[in-house]
Short mmCIF file of C-alpha atoms and ligand atoms in Angstrom, two decimals:
data_model
loop_
_atom_site.label_atom_id
_atom_site.label_comp_id
_atom_site.label_asym_id
_atom_site.label_seq_id
_atom_site.Cartn_x
_atom_site.Cartn_y
_atom_site.Cartn_z
CA MET L 22 53.43 75.03 46.01
CA LYS L 23 51.41 78.19 45.26
CA ASN L 24 48.64 77.85 42.80
CA LEU L 25 47.87 80.57 40.32
CA SER L 26 45.00 82.05 42.26
CA GLN L 27 47.19 82.33 45.47
CA SER L 28 49.77 84.08 43.55
CA PHE L 29 47.24 86.56 42.10
CA ARG L 30 45.95 87.10 45.72
CA SER L 31 49.24 87.87 47.05
CA LEU L 32 49.76 90.28 44.21
CA PHE L 33 46.71 92.34 45.02
CA PHE L 34 46.26 91.66 48.77
CA SER L 35 49.39 92.52 50.36
CA THR L 36 50.33 95.50 52.36
CA LYS L 37 53.57 97.38 53.09
CA CYS L 38 54.81 96.94 56.59
CA SER L 39 54.56 100.29 58.32
CA VAL L 40 58.10 100.29 59.93
CA CYS L 41 60.40 98.73 57.23
CA GLY L 42 58.19 99.08 53.97
CA LYS L 43 58.64 95.31 52.92
CA TYR L 44 55.51 93.72 51.52
CA ILE L 45 53.63 91.51 53.81
CA GLU L 46 51.17 88.78 52.02
CA THR L 47 48.06 89.72 54.14
CA THR L 48 45.56 92.40 54.44
CA THR L 49 45.00 92.04 57.98
CA GLN L 50 48.53 93.09 59.18
CA TYR L 51 50.45 96.25 58.92
CA ILE L 52 53.64 95.34 60.67
CA CYS L 53 55.91 92.33 59.43
CA HIS L 54 57.03 89.52 61.49
CA GLU L 55 60.55 91.00 61.91
CA CYS L 56 59.52 94.39 62.89
CA PHE L 57 57.02 93.17 65.29
CA LYS L 58 59.68 91.01 67.08
CA VAL L 59 61.62 94.02 67.59
CA LEU L 60 58.95 96.23 68.77
CA ARG L 61 57.89 93.35 71.16
CA ARG L 62 61.43 93.30 72.75
CA LYS L 63 61.47 97.17 73.08
CA SER L 64 58.00 97.37 74.66
CA GLU L 65 58.99 97.38 78.31
CA ILE L 66 57.20 99.75 80.55
CA LYS L 67 59.24 102.68 81.66
CA ASN L 68 58.30 105.84 83.59
CA ILE L 69 59.29 109.45 84.60
CA ASP L 70 57.29 109.88 87.84
CA ASN L 71 53.45 109.32 87.16
CA TYR L 72 54.20 109.24 83.24
CA TYR L 73 54.49 105.83 82.10
CA PHE L 74 55.23 104.61 78.56
CA LEU L 75 56.49 101.85 76.26
CA TYR L 76 58.58 103.41 73.73
CA TYR L 77 60.89 106.51 73.37
CA TYR L 78 59.35 108.35 70.33
CA ASP L 79 61.87 106.86 67.87
CA GLU L 80 61.52 106.41 63.93
CA ASP L 81 59.81 103.03 64.15
CA ILE L 82 56.98 103.90 66.39
CA LYS L 83 56.80 107.34 64.77
CA LYS L 84 55.97 105.53 61.45
CA ILE L 85 53.45 103.19 63.09
CA ILE L 86 51.38 105.97 64.96
CA THR L 87 51.74 108.25 61.71
CA ASP L 88 50.26 105.47 59.62
CA TYR L 89 47.70 104.76 62.13
CA LYS L 90 46.45 108.26 62.54
CA LEU L 91 47.14 110.01 59.32
CA LYS L 92 47.38 107.25 56.67
CA ASN L 93 43.98 105.66 57.08
CA ARG L 94 45.42 102.36 58.79
CA LYS L 95 42.73 102.01 61.31
CA GLY L 96 43.76 98.30 61.41
CA LEU L 97 47.04 98.92 63.22
CA SER L 98 44.95 99.24 66.41
CA LYS L 99 45.08 95.53 66.60
CA GLU L 100 48.82 95.14 66.49
CA ILE L 101 49.29 98.21 68.64
CA SER L 102 47.00 96.53 71.25
CA ILE L 103 48.89 93.42 71.20
CA LEU L 104 51.91 95.21 72.00
CA ILE L 105 50.68 97.33 74.82
CA LYS L 106 48.00 94.81 76.25
CA LYS L 107 50.12 93.24 79.01
CA PRO L 108 51.99 96.25 80.42
CA LEU L 109 48.77 98.55 80.33
CA LYS L 110 46.81 95.83 82.07
CA GLU L 111 49.36 95.40 84.91
CA LEU L 112 49.69 99.00 85.45
CA ILE L 113 45.92 99.31 85.80
CA ARG L 114 45.86 96.70 88.35
CA GLU L 115 48.96 97.61 90.29
CA LYS L 116 47.98 101.16 90.52
CA ARG L 117 44.36 100.45 91.41
CA ILE L 118 43.22 102.46 88.57
CA ASN L 119 39.40 103.45 89.00
CA ILE L 120 38.72 105.30 85.92
CA VAL L 121 40.55 105.45 82.53
CA ILE L 122 40.41 108.61 80.46
CA PRO L 123 41.58 108.77 76.83
CA VAL L 124 42.71 112.29 75.68
CA PRO L 125 39.92 113.43 73.47
CA ILE L 126 40.56 114.73 69.87
CA SER L 127 38.85 117.67 68.47
CA ARG L 128 36.00 117.70 66.16
CA ASN L 129 37.94 118.55 63.14
CA ARG L 130 40.20 115.71 63.83
CA MET L 131 37.51 113.39 64.17
CA LYS L 132 36.07 114.47 61.00
CA GLU L 133 39.30 114.06 59.41
CA ARG L 134 40.01 110.63 60.95
CA GLY L 135 36.93 109.29 61.68
CA PHE L 136 38.10 107.71 65.09
CA ASN L 137 39.84 108.61 68.32
CA GLN L 138 43.04 106.59 68.07
CA VAL L 139 43.20 105.79 71.74
CA GLU L 140 39.60 104.72 72.21
CA GLU L 141 39.99 102.38 69.36
CA ILE L 142 42.80 100.57 71.21
CA LEU L 143 40.72 100.41 74.50
CA LYS L 144 37.86 98.95 72.65
CA GLU L 145 40.43 96.36 71.16
CA LEU L 146 41.61 95.58 74.74
CA ARG L 147 38.19 95.73 76.35
CA ILE L 148 39.06 98.27 78.68
CA GLY L 149 36.39 100.53 80.00
CA TYR L 150 36.77 104.16 79.97
CA LYS L 151 35.11 107.49 80.50
CA THR L 152 35.32 110.57 78.27
CA ILE L 153 35.95 114.15 78.92
CA ASP L 154 34.81 116.73 76.13
CA ARG L 155 37.31 118.45 73.88
CA VAL L 156 35.82 122.14 73.39
CA LYS L 157 38.31 123.77 71.37
CA ASP L 158 39.61 122.99 67.83
CA THR L 159 43.32 123.43 68.24
CA GLU L 160 46.19 123.41 65.75
CA HIS L 161 48.01 120.17 65.21
CA MET L 162 50.12 120.03 68.19
CA TYR L 163 53.07 118.30 66.12
CA SER L 164 53.30 121.48 63.94
CA ILE L 165 54.02 123.76 67.08
CA LEU L 166 57.53 123.31 68.29
CA GLU L 167 57.52 126.16 70.78
CA GLU L 168 56.29 125.21 74.22
CA LYS L 169 54.73 128.53 75.11
CA LYS L 170 52.71 128.29 71.92
CA ARG L 171 51.85 124.74 72.60
CA GLU L 172 50.54 125.65 76.06
CA GLU L 173 48.58 128.55 74.71
CA ASN L 174 47.26 126.48 71.74
CA ILE L 175 45.74 123.74 74.35
CA LYS L 176 44.64 125.89 77.04
CA LYS L 177 40.97 125.46 77.81
CA ALA L 178 40.61 122.93 75.28
CA PHE L 179 39.11 120.19 77.49
CA ARG L 180 35.86 120.28 79.67
CA ASN L 181 34.94 117.47 82.14
CA ASN L 182 31.20 117.44 82.32
CA TRP L 183 30.67 113.84 83.41
CA VAL L 184 33.50 112.30 85.25
CA ASN L 185 33.37 112.19 88.88
CA ALA L 186 37.06 111.73 89.95
CA ASN L 187 36.70 112.36 93.52
CA GLU L 188 38.79 109.80 95.68
CA LYS L 189 39.69 107.91 92.51
CA ASN L 190 42.81 106.88 90.96
CA ILE L 191 42.82 108.25 87.41
CA LEU L 192 44.70 106.97 84.51
CA ILE L 193 44.98 109.43 81.31
CA ILE L 194 45.82 107.67 78.19
CA ASP L 195 47.34 109.31 74.99
CA ASP L 196 49.16 107.98 72.00
CA ILE L 197 52.52 110.29 72.25
CA VAL L 198 53.33 112.60 75.18
CA THR L 199 55.61 115.34 73.40
CA THR L 200 56.08 117.93 76.09
CA GLY L 201 53.31 117.02 78.44
CA SER L 202 51.36 120.39 77.94
CA THR L 203 48.13 118.45 76.58
CA ILE L 204 48.39 116.02 79.57
CA LYS L 205 48.78 118.98 81.94
CA GLU L 206 45.73 120.68 80.50
CA VAL L 207 43.64 117.50 81.07
CA VAL L 208 44.93 117.22 84.51
CA ASN L 209 44.00 120.74 85.33
CA GLU L 210 40.54 120.12 83.98
CA ILE L 211 39.86 117.03 86.06
CA ARG L 212 41.19 118.79 89.29
CA LYS L 213 39.17 121.89 88.72
CA LYS L 214 36.03 120.36 90.43
CA ASN L 215 37.39 117.15 91.72
CA PHE L 216 39.89 115.70 94.30
CA PRO L 217 41.21 112.58 92.67
CA LYS L 218 43.49 110.29 94.87
CA GLU L 219 46.26 110.20 92.10
CA ILE L 220 46.53 110.92 88.51
CA TYR L 221 48.76 108.59 86.34
CA VAL L 222 49.47 108.90 82.61
CA PHE L 223 50.25 106.21 80.02
CA SER L 224 51.31 106.63 76.61
CA ILE L 225 52.53 104.36 73.74
CA ALA L 226 55.43 106.86 73.05
CA MET L 227 57.18 109.44 75.03
CA SER L 228 59.21 112.16 73.31
CA LYS L 229 62.76 113.17 74.49
CA PHE L 230 61.47 116.52 74.86
CA PHE L 231 59.52 115.95 77.74
CA LYS L 232 60.26 117.39 80.93
CA LYS L 233 58.07 117.17 84.01
ZN1 LIG G 310 58.85 95.29 58.75
#
């Protein structure tokens, strides 16, 4: 039976599930047991050529990524990590990945959020990575729907000063791939001075607007 202090605890120390909104009696979890089970079931790795991903960008994953990035729920990195751990590590092994590169966020975004959403997950999973620089503060990509404008917005946004990708298998990681224009720009930048063996992409979610 619950004692009084436990009841008080659950009153003040509970969180709303990021997916269904139900209260969970914990402050270390953000996804309830039921929703987590569903996400687990859906988290099978899929691919469109070299683009690998776990989820189609549906309502559930959208809520999780929005909470994680924009609603100060940095702790969600733990639960997201659990979901992507096995498929991501398998992909790295299978494709003999030499260098993992998270898509960098702009300085403004870093100031707003305080963390890079992908790097946080990689740290959680103890996956080593190398960084390229973001040299342009861009508009939020999600606010731009037109493909041409997205390409214009992201153009020359990255600079590779450090990563020697010659003869290496590269894996670029992002949270969501929408039209693919961000990734294409990262790939262009890596290929500018290097000749990588192969470049792969991994994202948590993939939009249905994506076309290779
Ligand atoms: Zn839930």
